Short mmCIF file of C-alpha atoms in Angstrom, two decimals:
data_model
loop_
_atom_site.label_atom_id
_atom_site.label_comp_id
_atom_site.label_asym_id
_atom_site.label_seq_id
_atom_site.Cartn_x
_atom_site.Cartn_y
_atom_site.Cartn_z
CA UNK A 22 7.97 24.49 6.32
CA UNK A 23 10.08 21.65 7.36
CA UNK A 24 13.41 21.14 4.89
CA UNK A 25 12.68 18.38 2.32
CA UNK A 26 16.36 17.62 1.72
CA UNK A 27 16.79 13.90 1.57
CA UNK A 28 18.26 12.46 5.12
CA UNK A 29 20.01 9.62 3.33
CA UNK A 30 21.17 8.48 0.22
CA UNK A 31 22.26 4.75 -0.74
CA UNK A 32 22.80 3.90 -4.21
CA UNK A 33 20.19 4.35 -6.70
CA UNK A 34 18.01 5.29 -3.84
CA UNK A 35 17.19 8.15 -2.01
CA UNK A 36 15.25 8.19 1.43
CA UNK A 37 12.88 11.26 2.13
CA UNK A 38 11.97 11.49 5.70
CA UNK A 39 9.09 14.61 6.01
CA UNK A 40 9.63 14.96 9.57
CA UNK A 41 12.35 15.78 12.57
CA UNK A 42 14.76 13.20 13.17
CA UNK A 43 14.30 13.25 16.46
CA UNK A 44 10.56 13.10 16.28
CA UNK A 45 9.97 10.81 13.23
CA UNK A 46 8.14 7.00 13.93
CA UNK A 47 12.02 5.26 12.11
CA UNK A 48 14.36 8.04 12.37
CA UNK A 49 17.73 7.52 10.96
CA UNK A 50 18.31 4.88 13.01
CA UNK A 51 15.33 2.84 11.19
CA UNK A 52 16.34 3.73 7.78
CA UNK A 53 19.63 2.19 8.44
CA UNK A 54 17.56 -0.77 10.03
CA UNK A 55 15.61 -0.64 6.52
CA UNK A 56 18.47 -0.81 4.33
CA UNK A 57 20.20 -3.59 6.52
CA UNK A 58 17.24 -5.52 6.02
CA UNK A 59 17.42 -5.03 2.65
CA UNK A 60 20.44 -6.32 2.28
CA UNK A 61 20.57 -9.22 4.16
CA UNK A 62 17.56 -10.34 2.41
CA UNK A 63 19.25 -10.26 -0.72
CA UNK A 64 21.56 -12.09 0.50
CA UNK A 65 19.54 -14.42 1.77
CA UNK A 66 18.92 -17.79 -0.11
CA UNK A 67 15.39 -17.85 -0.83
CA UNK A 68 15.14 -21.64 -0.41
CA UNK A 69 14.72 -21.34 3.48
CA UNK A 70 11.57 -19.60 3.62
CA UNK A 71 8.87 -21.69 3.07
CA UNK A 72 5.77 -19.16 3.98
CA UNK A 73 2.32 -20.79 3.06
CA UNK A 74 0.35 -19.49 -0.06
CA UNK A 75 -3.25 -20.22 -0.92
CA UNK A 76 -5.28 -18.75 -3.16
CA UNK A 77 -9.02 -18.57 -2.33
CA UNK A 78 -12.33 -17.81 -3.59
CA UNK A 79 -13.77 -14.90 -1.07
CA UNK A 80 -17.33 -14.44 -1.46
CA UNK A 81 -18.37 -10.39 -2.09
CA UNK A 82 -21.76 -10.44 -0.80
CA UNK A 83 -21.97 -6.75 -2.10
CA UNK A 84 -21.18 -7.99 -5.82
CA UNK A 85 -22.99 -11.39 -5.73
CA UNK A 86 -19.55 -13.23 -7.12
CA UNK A 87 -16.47 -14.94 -5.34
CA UNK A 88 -12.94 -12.77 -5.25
CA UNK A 89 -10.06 -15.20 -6.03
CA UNK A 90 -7.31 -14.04 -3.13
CA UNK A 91 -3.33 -14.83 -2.43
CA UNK A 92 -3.42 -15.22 0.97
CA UNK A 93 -0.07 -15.48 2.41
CA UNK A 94 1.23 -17.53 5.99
CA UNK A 95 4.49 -17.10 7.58
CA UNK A 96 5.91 -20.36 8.21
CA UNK A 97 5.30 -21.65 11.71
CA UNK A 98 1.34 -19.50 11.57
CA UNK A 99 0.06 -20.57 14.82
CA UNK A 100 -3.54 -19.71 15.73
CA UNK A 101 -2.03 -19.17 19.41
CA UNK A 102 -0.61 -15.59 18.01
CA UNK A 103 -2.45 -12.88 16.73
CA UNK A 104 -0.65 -11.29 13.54
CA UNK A 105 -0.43 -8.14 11.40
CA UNK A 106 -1.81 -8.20 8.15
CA UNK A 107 -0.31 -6.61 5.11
CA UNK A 108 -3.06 -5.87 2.14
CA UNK A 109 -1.40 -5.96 -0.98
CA UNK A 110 -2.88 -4.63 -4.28
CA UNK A 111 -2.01 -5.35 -8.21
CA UNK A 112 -2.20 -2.67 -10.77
CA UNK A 113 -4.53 -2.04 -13.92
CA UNK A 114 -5.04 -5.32 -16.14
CA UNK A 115 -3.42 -7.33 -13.09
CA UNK A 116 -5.04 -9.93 -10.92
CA UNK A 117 -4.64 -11.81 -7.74
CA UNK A 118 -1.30 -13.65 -8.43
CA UNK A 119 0.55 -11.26 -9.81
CA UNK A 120 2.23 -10.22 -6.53
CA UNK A 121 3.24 -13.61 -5.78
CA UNK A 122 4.64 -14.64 -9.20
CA UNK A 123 6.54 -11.44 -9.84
CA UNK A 124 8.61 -10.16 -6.58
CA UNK A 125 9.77 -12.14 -3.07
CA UNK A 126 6.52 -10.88 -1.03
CA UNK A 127 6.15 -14.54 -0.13
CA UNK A 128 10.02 -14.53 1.11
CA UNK A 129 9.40 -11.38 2.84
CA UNK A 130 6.01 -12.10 4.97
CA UNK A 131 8.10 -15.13 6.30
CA UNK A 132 11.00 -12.95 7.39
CA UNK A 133 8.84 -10.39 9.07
CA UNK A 134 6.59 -12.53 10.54
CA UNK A 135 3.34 -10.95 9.23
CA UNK A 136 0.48 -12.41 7.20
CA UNK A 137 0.27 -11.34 3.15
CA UNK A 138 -3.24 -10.43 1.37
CA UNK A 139 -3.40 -10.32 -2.11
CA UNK A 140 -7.10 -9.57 -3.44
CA UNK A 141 -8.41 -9.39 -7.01
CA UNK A 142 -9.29 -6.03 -8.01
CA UNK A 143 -11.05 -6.70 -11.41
CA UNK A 144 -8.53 -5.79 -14.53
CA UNK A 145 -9.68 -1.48 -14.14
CA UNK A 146 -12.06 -1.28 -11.23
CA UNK A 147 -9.32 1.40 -9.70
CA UNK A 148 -10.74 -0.54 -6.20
CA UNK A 149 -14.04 2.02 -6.11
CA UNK A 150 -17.55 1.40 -5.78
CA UNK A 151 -19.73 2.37 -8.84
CA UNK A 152 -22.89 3.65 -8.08
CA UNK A 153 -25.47 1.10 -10.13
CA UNK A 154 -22.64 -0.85 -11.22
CA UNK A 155 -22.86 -4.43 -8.99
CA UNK A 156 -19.79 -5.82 -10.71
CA UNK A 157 -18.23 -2.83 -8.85
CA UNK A 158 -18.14 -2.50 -5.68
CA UNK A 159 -13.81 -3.08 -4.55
CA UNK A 160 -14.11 -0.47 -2.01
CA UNK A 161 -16.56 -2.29 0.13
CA UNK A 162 -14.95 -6.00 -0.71
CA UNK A 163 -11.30 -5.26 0.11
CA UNK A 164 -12.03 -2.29 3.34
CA UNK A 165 -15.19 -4.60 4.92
CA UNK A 166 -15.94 -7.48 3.32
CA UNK A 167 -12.39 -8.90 2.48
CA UNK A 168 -11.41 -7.44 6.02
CA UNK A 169 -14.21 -9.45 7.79
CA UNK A 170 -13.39 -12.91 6.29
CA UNK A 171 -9.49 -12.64 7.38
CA UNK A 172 -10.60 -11.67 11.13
CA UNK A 173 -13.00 -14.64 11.35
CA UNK A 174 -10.65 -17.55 9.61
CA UNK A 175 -7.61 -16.36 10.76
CA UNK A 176 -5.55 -14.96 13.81
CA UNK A 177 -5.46 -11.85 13.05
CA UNK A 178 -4.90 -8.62 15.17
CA UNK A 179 -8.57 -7.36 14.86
CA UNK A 180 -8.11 -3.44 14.39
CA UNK A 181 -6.24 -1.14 12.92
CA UNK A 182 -2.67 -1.44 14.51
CA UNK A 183 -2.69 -4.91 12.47
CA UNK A 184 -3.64 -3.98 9.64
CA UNK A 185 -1.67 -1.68 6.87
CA UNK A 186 -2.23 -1.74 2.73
CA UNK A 187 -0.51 -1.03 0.06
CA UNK A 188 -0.17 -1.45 -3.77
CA UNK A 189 1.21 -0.66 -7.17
CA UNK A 190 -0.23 1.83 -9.82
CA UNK A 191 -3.55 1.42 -9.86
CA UNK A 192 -3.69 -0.55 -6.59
CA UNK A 193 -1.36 2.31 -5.08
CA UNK A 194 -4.02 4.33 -5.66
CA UNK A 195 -6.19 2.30 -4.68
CA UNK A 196 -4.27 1.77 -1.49
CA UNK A 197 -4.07 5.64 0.02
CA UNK A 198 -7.30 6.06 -1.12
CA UNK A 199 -8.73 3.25 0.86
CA UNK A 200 -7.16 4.06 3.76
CA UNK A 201 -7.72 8.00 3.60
CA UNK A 202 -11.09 6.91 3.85
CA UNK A 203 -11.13 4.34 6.36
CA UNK A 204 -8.70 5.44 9.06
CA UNK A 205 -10.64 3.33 11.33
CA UNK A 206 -9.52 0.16 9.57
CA UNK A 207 -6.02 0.95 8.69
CA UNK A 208 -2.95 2.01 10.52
CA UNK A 209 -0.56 2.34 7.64
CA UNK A 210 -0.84 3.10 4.35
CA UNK A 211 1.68 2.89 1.19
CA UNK A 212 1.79 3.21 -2.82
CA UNK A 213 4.47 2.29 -5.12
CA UNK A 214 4.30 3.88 -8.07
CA UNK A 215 0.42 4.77 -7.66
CA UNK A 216 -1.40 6.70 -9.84
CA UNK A 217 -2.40 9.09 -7.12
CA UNK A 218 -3.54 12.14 -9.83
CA UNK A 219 -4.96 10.48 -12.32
CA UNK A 220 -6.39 13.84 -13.84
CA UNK A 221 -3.78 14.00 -16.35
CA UNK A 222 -4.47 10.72 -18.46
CA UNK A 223 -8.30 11.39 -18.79
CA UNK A 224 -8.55 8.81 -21.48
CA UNK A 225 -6.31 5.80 -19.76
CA UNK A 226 -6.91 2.68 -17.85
CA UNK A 227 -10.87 2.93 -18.41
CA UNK A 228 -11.74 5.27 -15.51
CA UNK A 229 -13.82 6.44 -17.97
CA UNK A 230 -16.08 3.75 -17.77
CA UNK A 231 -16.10 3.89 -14.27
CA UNK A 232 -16.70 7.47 -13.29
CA UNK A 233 -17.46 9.61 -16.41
CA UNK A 234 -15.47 11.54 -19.28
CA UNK A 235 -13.54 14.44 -17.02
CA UNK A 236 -15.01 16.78 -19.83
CA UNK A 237 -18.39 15.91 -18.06
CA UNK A 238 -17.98 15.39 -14.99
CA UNK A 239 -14.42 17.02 -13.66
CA UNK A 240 -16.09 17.30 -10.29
CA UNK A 241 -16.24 13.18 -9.75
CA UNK A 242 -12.80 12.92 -10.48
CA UNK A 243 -11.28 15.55 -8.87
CA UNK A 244 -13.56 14.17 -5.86
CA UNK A 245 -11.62 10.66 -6.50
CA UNK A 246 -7.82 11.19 -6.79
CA UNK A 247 -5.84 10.91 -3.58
CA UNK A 248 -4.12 14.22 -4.00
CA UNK A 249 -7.22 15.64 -3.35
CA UNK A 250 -7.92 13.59 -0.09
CA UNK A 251 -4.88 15.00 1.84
CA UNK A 252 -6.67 17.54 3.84
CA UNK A 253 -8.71 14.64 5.68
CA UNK A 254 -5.14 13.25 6.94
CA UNK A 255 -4.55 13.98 10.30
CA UNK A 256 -0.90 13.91 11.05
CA UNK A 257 0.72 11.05 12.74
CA UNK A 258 -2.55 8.83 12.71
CA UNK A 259 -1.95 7.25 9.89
CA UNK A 260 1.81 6.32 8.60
CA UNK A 261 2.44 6.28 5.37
CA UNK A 262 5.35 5.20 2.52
CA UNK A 263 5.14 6.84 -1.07
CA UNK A 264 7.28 5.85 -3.72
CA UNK A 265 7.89 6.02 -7.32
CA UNK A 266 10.85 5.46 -9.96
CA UNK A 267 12.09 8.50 -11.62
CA UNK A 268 11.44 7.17 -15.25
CA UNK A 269 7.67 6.40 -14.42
CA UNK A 270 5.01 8.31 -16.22
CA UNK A 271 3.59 8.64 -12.42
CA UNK A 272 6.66 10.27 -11.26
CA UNK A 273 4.91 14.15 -11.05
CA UNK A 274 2.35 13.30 -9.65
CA UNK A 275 3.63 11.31 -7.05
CA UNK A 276 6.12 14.45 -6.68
CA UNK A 277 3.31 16.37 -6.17
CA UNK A 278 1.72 14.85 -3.62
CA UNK A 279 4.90 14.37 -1.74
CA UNK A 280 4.97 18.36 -2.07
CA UNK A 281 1.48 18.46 -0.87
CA UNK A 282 1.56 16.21 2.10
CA UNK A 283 4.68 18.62 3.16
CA UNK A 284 2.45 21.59 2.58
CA UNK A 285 -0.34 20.49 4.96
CA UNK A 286 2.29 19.11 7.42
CA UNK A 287 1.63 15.55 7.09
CA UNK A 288 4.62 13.28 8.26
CA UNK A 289 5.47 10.44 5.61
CA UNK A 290 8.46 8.26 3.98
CA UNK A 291 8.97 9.09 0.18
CA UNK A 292 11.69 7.31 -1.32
CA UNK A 293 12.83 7.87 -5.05
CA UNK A 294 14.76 5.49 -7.41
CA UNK A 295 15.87 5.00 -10.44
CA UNK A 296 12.97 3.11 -12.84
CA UNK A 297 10.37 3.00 -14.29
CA UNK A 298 6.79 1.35 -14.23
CA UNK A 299 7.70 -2.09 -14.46
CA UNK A 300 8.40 -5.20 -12.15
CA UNK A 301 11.83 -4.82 -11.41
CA UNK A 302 11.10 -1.75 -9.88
CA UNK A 303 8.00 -2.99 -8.50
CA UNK A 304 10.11 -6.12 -6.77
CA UNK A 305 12.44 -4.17 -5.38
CA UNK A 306 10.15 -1.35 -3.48
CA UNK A 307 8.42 -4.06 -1.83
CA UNK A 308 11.31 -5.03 -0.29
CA UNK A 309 11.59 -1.64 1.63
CA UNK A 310 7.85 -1.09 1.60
CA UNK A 311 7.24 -4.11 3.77
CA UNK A 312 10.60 -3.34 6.03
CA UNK A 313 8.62 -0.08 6.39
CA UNK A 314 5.70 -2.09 7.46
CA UNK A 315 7.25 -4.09 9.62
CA UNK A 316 8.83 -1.23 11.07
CA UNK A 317 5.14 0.05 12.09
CA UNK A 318 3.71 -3.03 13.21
CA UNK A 319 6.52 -3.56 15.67
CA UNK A 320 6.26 -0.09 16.95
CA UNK A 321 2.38 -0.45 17.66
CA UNK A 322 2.72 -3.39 19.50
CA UNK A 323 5.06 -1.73 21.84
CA UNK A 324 2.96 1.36 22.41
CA UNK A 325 -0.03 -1.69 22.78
CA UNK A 326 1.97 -3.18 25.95
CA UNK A 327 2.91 0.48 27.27
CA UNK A 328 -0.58 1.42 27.14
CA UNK A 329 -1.58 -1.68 29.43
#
């Protein structure tokens, strides 16, 4: 079992790394490159960014209805470049905007250079597909259908090296579930504060409504929760970034499948901090989650020009 002793520590936060040093995708090195970016973005006046933000109406051809979406431009978005794209998810009862109006993603997607999606997930669709349920069908909107529309209006890379998603709560569930399942889409993979075991709350957040009591059927959600999913990871193929505030009623969970991922030999990031399930936790993970990102996306492209 390899030693899950924190490699660095930094304030309120403490860094995780699951794997070897000298092995690992960041390494120490990166971490430090991670925290330096941190801070110099704080630091950073956010009057000189000026990335592009539209909101859209995406048509779901598998739900009949239109899927209001943040899509966000670095400045100086050229159709000459191809760029990464970042799919970012809200939490239960959130929406489309809520990203945008709450933390510095916008700030961030112009310092790194990659594009921002922000889709609507409904206020509790938990981003699944219902069977005979229309009105639910997130899975195949944000991993196809949203996916689809942002390769054919925009320069996009067009596989998975390009592409990473993440989200909070509901939507970090949502996230590692999405991209357990479609490992041909995605290349990276992240939650903060996800609800990654939802077996616990059985009467919360109208999952419910979606799948069944747990009483009834414990079967469809034990089938559903991302813990569960870790033995279709295969290690190093996709990188991922867990984290969670240590006041959150998510914390255990997320603890757990930290423990879980080591079990099965899985490399990740996990990163603990003080807070709790709130925005100004929320705004400040994303500030590490998308140096993480960033991180990845560079180190694809390189192994894309070695490879030619």
């Amino acid at each position: 079992m390899i030693n899950t002793r924190p490699i660095f520590s930094y304030s309120v936060n403490n860094f995780h790394q699951t794997e070897p040093i000298k092995n690992c995708l960041f390494g120490s090195r990166g971490i430090r490159l991670m925290l330096i970016a941190f801070v110099l973005f704080l630091c950073t006046p956010t009057n000189t960014f000026a990335a592009k933000v539209d909101t859209l109406s995406i048509q779901s051809p598998s739900m009949g209805k239109a899927i209001k979406t943040v899509v966000i431009l670095p400045q100086n978005y050229s159709n000459k470049i191809s760029y990464p794209v970042l799919y970012l998810l809200h939490g239960y009862s959130g929406n489309y905007s809520n990203w945008v109006k709450n933390s510095s993603v916008s700030a961030l997607a112009d310092q790194y250079g990659y594009m921002v999606v922000c889709p609507d997930g409904g206020f509790g669709s938990w981003y699944w597909d219902v069977a005979n349920d229309k009105n639910y069908q997130y899975e195949t909107f944000v991993s196809k259908e949203l996916i689809d529309y942002m390769d054919q209006h925009y320069s996009t890379i067009k596989d998975r090296s390009g592409r990473a998603i993440t989200g909070l709560s509901m939507g970090g569930h949502g996230a590692l579930s999405l991209a357990i399942k479609h490992q041909d889409s995605y290349g990276a993979a992240g939650s903060t504060a996800g609800g990654v075991d939802f077996r616990p709350f059985p009467l919360n957040w109208e999952i419910k409504d979606r799948i069944g009591n747990y009483a009834d059927v414990p079967q469809e959600w034990d089938n559903r929760v991302v813990i569960n999913m870790v033995p279709k990871l295969v290690n190093n193929k996709l990188r991922l970034i867990i984290d969670c505030g240590k006041e959150d009623f998510f914390y255990t969970v997320n603890v757990a499948l930290h423990d879980k991922l080591m079990y099965h030999n899985i490399n990740h990031t996990f990163v603990t901090s003080e807070g709790g399930h709130n925005w100004e936790y929320w705004s400040r993970s994303i500030v590490y989650q998308m140096a993480f990102f960033k991180g990845y996306f560079d180190q694809a492209k390189k192994s894309e020009k070695k490879n030619r």
